[in-house]
PDB file of C-alpha atoms in Angstrom:
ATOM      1  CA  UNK A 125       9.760  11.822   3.250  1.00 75.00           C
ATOM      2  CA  UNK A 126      12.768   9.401   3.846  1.00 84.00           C
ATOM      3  CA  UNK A 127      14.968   7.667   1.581  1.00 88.00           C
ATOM      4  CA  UNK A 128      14.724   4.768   3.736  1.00 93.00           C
ATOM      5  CA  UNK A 129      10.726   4.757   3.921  1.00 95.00           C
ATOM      6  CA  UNK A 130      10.493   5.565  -0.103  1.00 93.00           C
ATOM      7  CA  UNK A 131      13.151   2.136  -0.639  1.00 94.00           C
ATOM      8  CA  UNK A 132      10.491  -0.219   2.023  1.00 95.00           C
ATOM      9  CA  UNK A 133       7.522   1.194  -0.397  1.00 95.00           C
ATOM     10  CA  UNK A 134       9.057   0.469  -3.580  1.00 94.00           C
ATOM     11  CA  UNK A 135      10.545  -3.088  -2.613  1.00 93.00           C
ATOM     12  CA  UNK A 136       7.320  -3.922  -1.550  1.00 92.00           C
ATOM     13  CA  UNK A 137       6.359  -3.472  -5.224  1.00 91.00           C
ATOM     14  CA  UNK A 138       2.656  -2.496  -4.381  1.00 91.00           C
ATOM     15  CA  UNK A 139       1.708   0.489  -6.524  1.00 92.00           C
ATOM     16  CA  UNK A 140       4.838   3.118  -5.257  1.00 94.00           C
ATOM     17  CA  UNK A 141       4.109   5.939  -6.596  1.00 95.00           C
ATOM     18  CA  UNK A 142       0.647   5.817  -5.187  1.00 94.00           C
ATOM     19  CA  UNK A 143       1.724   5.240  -2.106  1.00 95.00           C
ATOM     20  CA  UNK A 144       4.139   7.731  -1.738  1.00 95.00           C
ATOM     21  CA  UNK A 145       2.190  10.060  -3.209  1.00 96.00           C
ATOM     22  CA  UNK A 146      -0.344   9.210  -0.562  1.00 96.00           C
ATOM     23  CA  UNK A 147       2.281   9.113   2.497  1.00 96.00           C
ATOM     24  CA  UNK A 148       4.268  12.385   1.314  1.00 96.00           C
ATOM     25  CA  UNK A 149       0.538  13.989   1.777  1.00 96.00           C
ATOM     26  CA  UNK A 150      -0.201  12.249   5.100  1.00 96.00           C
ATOM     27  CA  UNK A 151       3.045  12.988   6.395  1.00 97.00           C
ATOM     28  CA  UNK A 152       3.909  16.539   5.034  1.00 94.00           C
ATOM     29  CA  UNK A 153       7.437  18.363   6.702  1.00 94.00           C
ATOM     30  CA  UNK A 154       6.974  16.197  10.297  1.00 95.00           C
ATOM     31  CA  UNK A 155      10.214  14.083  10.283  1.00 95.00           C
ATOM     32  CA  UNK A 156       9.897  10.589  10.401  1.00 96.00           C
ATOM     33  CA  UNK A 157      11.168   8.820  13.854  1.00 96.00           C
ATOM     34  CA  UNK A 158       9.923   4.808  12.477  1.00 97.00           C
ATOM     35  CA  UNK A 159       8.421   3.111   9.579  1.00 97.00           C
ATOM     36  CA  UNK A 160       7.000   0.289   8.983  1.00 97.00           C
ATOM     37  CA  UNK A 161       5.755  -1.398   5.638  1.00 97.00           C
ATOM     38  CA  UNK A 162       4.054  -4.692   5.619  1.00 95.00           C
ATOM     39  CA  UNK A 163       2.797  -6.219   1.992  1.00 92.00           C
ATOM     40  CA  UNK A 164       0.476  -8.916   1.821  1.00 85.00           C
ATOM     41  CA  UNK A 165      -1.278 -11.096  -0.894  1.00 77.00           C
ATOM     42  CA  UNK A 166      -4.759 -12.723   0.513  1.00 74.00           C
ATOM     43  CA  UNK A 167      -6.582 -15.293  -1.195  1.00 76.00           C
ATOM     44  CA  UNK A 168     -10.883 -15.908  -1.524  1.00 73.00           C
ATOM     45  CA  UNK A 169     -12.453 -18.221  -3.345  1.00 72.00           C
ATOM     46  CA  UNK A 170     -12.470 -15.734  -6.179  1.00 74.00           C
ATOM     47  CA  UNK A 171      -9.473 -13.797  -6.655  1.00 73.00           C
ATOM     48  CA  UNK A 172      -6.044 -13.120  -5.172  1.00 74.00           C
ATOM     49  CA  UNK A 173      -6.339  -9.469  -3.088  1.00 77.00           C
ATOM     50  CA  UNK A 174      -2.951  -7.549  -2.491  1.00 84.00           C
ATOM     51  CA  UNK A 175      -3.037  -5.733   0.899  1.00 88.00           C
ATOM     52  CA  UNK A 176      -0.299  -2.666   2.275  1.00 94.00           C
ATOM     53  CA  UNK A 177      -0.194  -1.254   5.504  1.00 95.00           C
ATOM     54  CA  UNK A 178       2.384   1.448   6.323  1.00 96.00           C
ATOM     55  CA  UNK A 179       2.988   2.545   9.977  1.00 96.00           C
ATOM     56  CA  UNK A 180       4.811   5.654   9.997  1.00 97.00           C
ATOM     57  CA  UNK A 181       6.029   7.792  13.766  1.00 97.00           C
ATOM     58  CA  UNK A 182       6.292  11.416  13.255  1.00 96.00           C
ATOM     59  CA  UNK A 183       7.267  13.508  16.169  1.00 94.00           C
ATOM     60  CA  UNK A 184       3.832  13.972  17.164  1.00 95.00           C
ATOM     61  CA  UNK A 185       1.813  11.297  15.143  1.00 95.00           C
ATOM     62  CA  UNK A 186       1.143   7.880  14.035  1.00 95.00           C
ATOM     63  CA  UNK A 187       0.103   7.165  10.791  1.00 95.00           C
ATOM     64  CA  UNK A 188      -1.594   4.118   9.181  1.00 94.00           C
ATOM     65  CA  UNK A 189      -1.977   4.001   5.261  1.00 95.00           C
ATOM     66  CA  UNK A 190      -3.816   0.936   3.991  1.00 93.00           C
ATOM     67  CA  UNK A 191      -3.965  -0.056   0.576  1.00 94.00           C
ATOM     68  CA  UNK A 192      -6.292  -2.240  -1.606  1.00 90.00           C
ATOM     69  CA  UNK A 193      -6.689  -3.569  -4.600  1.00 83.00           C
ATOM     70  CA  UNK A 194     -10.880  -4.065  -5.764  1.00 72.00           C
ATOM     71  CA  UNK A 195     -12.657  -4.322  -8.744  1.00 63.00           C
ATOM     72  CA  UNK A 196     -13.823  -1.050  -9.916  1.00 60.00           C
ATOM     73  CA  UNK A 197     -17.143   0.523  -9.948  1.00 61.00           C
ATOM     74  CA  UNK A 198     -17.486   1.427 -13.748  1.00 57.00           C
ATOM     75  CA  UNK A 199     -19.336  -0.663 -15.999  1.00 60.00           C
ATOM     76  CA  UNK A 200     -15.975  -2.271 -17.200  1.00 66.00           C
ATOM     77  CA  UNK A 201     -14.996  -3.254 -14.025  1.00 63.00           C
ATOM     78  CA  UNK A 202     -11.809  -1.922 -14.403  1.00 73.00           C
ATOM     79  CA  UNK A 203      -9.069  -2.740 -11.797  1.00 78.00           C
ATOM     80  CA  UNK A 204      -8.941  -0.160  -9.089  1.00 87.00           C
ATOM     81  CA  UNK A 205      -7.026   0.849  -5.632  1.00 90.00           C
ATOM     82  CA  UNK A 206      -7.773   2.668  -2.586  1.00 92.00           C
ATOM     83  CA  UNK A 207      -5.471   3.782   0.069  1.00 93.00           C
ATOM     84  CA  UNK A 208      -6.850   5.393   3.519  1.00 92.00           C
ATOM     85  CA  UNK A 209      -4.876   7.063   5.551  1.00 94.00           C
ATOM     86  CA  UNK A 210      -5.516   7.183   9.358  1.00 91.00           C
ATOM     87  CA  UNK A 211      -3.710   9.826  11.639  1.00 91.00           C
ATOM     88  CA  UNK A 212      -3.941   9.020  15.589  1.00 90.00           C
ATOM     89  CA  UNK A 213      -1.901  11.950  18.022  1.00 91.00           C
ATOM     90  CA  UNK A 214       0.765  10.272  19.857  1.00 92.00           C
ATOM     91  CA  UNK A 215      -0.676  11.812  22.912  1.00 90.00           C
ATOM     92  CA  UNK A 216      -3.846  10.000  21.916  1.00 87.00           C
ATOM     93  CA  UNK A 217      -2.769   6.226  21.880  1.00 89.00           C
ATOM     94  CA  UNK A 218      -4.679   4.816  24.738  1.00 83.00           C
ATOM     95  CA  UNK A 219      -3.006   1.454  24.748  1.00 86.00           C
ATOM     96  CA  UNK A 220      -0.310  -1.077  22.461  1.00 90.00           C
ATOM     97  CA  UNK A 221      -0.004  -4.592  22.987  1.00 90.00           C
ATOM     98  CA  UNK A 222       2.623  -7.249  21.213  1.00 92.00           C
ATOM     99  CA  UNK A 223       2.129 -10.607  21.038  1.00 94.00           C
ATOM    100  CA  UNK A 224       4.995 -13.140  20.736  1.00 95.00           C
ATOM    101  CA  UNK A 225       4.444 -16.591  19.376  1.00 96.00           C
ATOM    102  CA  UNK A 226       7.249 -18.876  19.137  1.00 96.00           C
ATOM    103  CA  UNK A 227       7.460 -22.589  17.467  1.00 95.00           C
ATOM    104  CA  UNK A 228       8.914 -24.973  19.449  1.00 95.00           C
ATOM    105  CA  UNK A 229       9.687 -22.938  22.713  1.00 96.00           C
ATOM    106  CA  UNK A 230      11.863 -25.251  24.217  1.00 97.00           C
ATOM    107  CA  UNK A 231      14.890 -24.505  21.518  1.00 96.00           C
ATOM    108  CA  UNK A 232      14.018 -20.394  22.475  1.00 96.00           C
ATOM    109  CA  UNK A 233      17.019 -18.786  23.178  1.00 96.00           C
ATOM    110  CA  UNK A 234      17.621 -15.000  23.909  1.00 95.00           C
ATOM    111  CA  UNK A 235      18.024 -13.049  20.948  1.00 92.00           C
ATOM    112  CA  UNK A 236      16.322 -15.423  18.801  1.00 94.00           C
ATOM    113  CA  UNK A 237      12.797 -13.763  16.926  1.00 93.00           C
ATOM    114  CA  UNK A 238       9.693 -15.140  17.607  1.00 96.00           C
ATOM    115  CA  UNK A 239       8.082 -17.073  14.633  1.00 96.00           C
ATOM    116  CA  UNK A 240       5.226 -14.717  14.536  1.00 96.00           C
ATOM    117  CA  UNK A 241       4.400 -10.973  15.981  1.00 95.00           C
ATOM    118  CA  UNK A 242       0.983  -9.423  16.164  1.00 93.00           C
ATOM    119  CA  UNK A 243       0.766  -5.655  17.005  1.00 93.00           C
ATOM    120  CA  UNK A 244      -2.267  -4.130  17.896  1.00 90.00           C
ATOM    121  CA  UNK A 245      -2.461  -0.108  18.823  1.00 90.00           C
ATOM    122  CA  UNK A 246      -5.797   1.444  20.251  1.00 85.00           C
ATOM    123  CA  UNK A 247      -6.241   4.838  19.238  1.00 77.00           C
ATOM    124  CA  UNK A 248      -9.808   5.347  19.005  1.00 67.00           C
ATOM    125  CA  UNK A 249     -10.161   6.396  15.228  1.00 60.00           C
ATOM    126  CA  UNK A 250     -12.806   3.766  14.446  1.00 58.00           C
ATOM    127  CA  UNK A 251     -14.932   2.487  16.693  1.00 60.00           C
ATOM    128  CA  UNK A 252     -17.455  -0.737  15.734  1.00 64.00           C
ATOM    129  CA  UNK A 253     -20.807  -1.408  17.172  1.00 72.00           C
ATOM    130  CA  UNK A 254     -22.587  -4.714  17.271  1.00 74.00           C
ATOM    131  CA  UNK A 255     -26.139  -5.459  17.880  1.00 78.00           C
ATOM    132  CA  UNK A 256     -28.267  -8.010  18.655  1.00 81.00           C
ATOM    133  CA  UNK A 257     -32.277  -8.393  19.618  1.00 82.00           C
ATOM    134  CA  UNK A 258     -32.558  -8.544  23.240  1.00 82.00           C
ATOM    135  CA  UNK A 259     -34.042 -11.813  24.931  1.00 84.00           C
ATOM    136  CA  UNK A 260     -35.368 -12.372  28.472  1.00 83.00           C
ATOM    137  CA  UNK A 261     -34.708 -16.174  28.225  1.00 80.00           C
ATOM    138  CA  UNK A 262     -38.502 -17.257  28.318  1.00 85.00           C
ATOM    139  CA  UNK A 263     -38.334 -19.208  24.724  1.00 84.00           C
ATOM    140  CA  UNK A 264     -41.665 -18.667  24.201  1.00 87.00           C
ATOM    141  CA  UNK A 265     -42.074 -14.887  25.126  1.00 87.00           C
ATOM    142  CA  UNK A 266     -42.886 -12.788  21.710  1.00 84.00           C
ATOM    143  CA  UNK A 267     -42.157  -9.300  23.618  1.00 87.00           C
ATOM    144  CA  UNK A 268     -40.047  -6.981  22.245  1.00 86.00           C
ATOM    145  CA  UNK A 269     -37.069  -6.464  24.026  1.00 82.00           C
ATOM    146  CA  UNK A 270     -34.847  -4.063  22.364  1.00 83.00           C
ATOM    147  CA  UNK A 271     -31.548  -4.229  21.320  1.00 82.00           C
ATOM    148  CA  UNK A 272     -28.479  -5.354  23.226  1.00 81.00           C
ATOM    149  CA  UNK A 273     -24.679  -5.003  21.873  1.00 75.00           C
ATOM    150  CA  UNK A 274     -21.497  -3.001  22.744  1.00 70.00           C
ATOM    151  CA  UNK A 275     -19.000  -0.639  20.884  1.00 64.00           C
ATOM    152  CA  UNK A 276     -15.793  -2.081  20.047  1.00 58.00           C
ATOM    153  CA  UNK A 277     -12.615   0.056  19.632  1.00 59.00           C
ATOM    154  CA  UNK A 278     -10.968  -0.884  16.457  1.00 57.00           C
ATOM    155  CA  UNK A 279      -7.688  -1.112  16.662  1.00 67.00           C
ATOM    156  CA  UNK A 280      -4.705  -1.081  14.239  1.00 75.00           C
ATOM    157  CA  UNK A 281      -3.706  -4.597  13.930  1.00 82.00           C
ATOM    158  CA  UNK A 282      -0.161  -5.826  12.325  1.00 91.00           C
ATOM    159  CA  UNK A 283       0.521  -9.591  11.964  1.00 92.00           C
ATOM    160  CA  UNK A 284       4.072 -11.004  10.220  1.00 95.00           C
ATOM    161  CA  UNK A 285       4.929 -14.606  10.813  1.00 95.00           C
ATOM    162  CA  UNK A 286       8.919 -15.447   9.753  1.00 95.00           C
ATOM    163  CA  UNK A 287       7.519 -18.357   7.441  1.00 94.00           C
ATOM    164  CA  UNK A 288       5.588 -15.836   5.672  1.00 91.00           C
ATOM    165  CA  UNK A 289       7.525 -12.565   5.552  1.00 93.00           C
ATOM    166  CA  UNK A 290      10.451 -13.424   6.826  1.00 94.00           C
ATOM    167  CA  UNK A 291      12.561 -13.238   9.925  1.00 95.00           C
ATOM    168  CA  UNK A 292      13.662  -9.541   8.970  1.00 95.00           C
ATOM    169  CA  UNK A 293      10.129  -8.747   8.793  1.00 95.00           C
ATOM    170  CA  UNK A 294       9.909  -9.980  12.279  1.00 96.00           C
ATOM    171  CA  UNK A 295      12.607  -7.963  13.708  1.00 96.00           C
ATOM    172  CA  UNK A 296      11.265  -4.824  11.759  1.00 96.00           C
ATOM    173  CA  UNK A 297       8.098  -4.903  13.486  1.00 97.00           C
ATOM    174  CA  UNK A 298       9.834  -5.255  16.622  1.00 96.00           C
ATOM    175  CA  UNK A 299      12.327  -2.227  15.984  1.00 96.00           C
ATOM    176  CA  UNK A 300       9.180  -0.142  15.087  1.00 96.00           C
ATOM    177  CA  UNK A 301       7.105  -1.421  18.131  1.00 95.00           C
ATOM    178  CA  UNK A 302      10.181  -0.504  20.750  1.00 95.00           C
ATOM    179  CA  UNK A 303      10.159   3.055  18.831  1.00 96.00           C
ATOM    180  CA  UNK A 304       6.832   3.167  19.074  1.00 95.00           C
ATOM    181  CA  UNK A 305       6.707   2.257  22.848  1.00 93.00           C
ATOM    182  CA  UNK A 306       9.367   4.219  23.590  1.00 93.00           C
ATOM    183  CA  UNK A 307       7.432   7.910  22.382  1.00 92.00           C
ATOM    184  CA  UNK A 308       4.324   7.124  23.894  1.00 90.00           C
ATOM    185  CA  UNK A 309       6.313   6.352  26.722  1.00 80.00           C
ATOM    186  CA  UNK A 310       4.822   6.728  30.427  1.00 71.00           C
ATOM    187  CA  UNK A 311       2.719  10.208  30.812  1.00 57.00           C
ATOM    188  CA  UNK A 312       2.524  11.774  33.661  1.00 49.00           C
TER     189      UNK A 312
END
């Protein structure tokens, strides 16, 4: 694993040797082409919830590793985490999109970061399916009519805002997405 990578996981401060552990695993003797590490804190109406996504490029694969923090299952309750690892070919990334969003776009200039980035990657790892009863519009028809719904790729999402994380953050996600749109290039 990289010096670089192992420096983003530990200054992100959320469990290290966990998560290396877990990448070093995920990512074996591929070399790494681009990283990515993105920490998060989320709050509920009961508890604060530390988040970690690491986007790694390999020469043939991208990785995701996401790690939570949860309440454990014993009878204690005893603080727990969970990190998953998802592995997508290159070859199999059907699609990538970036989002921009600027403040004020009127004092834009070239160069300058947008204020927030959102990257989303289809790969076809998970897929979700929703469902609903079927109707045929008559309100007072008691028929069954089956089910109706659709299946909903689900895709690797990234969001960093420069209020938030920073403008560095920012400009890392864009140095990773241009790597990453760069290897899964055009096919042909």
């Amino acid at each position: 694993m990289s010096h670089t990578l192992d420096q983003a996981v530990a200054v992100a401060g959320y469990y290290p040797a966990l998560a290396n552990s877990v990448l070093r695993n995920a990512i074996r003797d591929e070399s790494i082409t681009a990283h990515f590490v993105h920490a998060e804190t989320t709050f509920d109406d009961r508890e604060v919830r530390r988040h970690m996504t690491v986007l790694v490029v390999t020469e043939t694969r991208l990785i995701r590793v996401h790690m939570d923090d949860g309440s454990g299952h014993s009878a204690e309750g005893a603080h727990e985490a969970s990190a998953t690892v998802e592995t997508a070919l290159l070859t199999g990334i059907s699609n990538m999109a970036m989002t921009h969003v600027v403040h004020h776009p009127e004092n834009f200039r070239d160069g300058d970061s947008p204020s927030e980035l959102v990257l989303a990657v289809g790969w076809g790892v998970h897929s979700r399916v929703e469902l609903e009863p079927a109707t045929c519009g008559d309100e007072n028809c008691e028929a069954d009519h089956g089910y109706t719904g659709g299946i909903t790729g689900d895709d690797t999402l990234v969001r960093v805002s420069a209020i938030a994380d920073g403008v560095e953050t920012v400009r890392a996600l864009e140095d990773f997405a241009a790597t990453l749109q760069r290897v899964i290039g055009p096919r042909g």
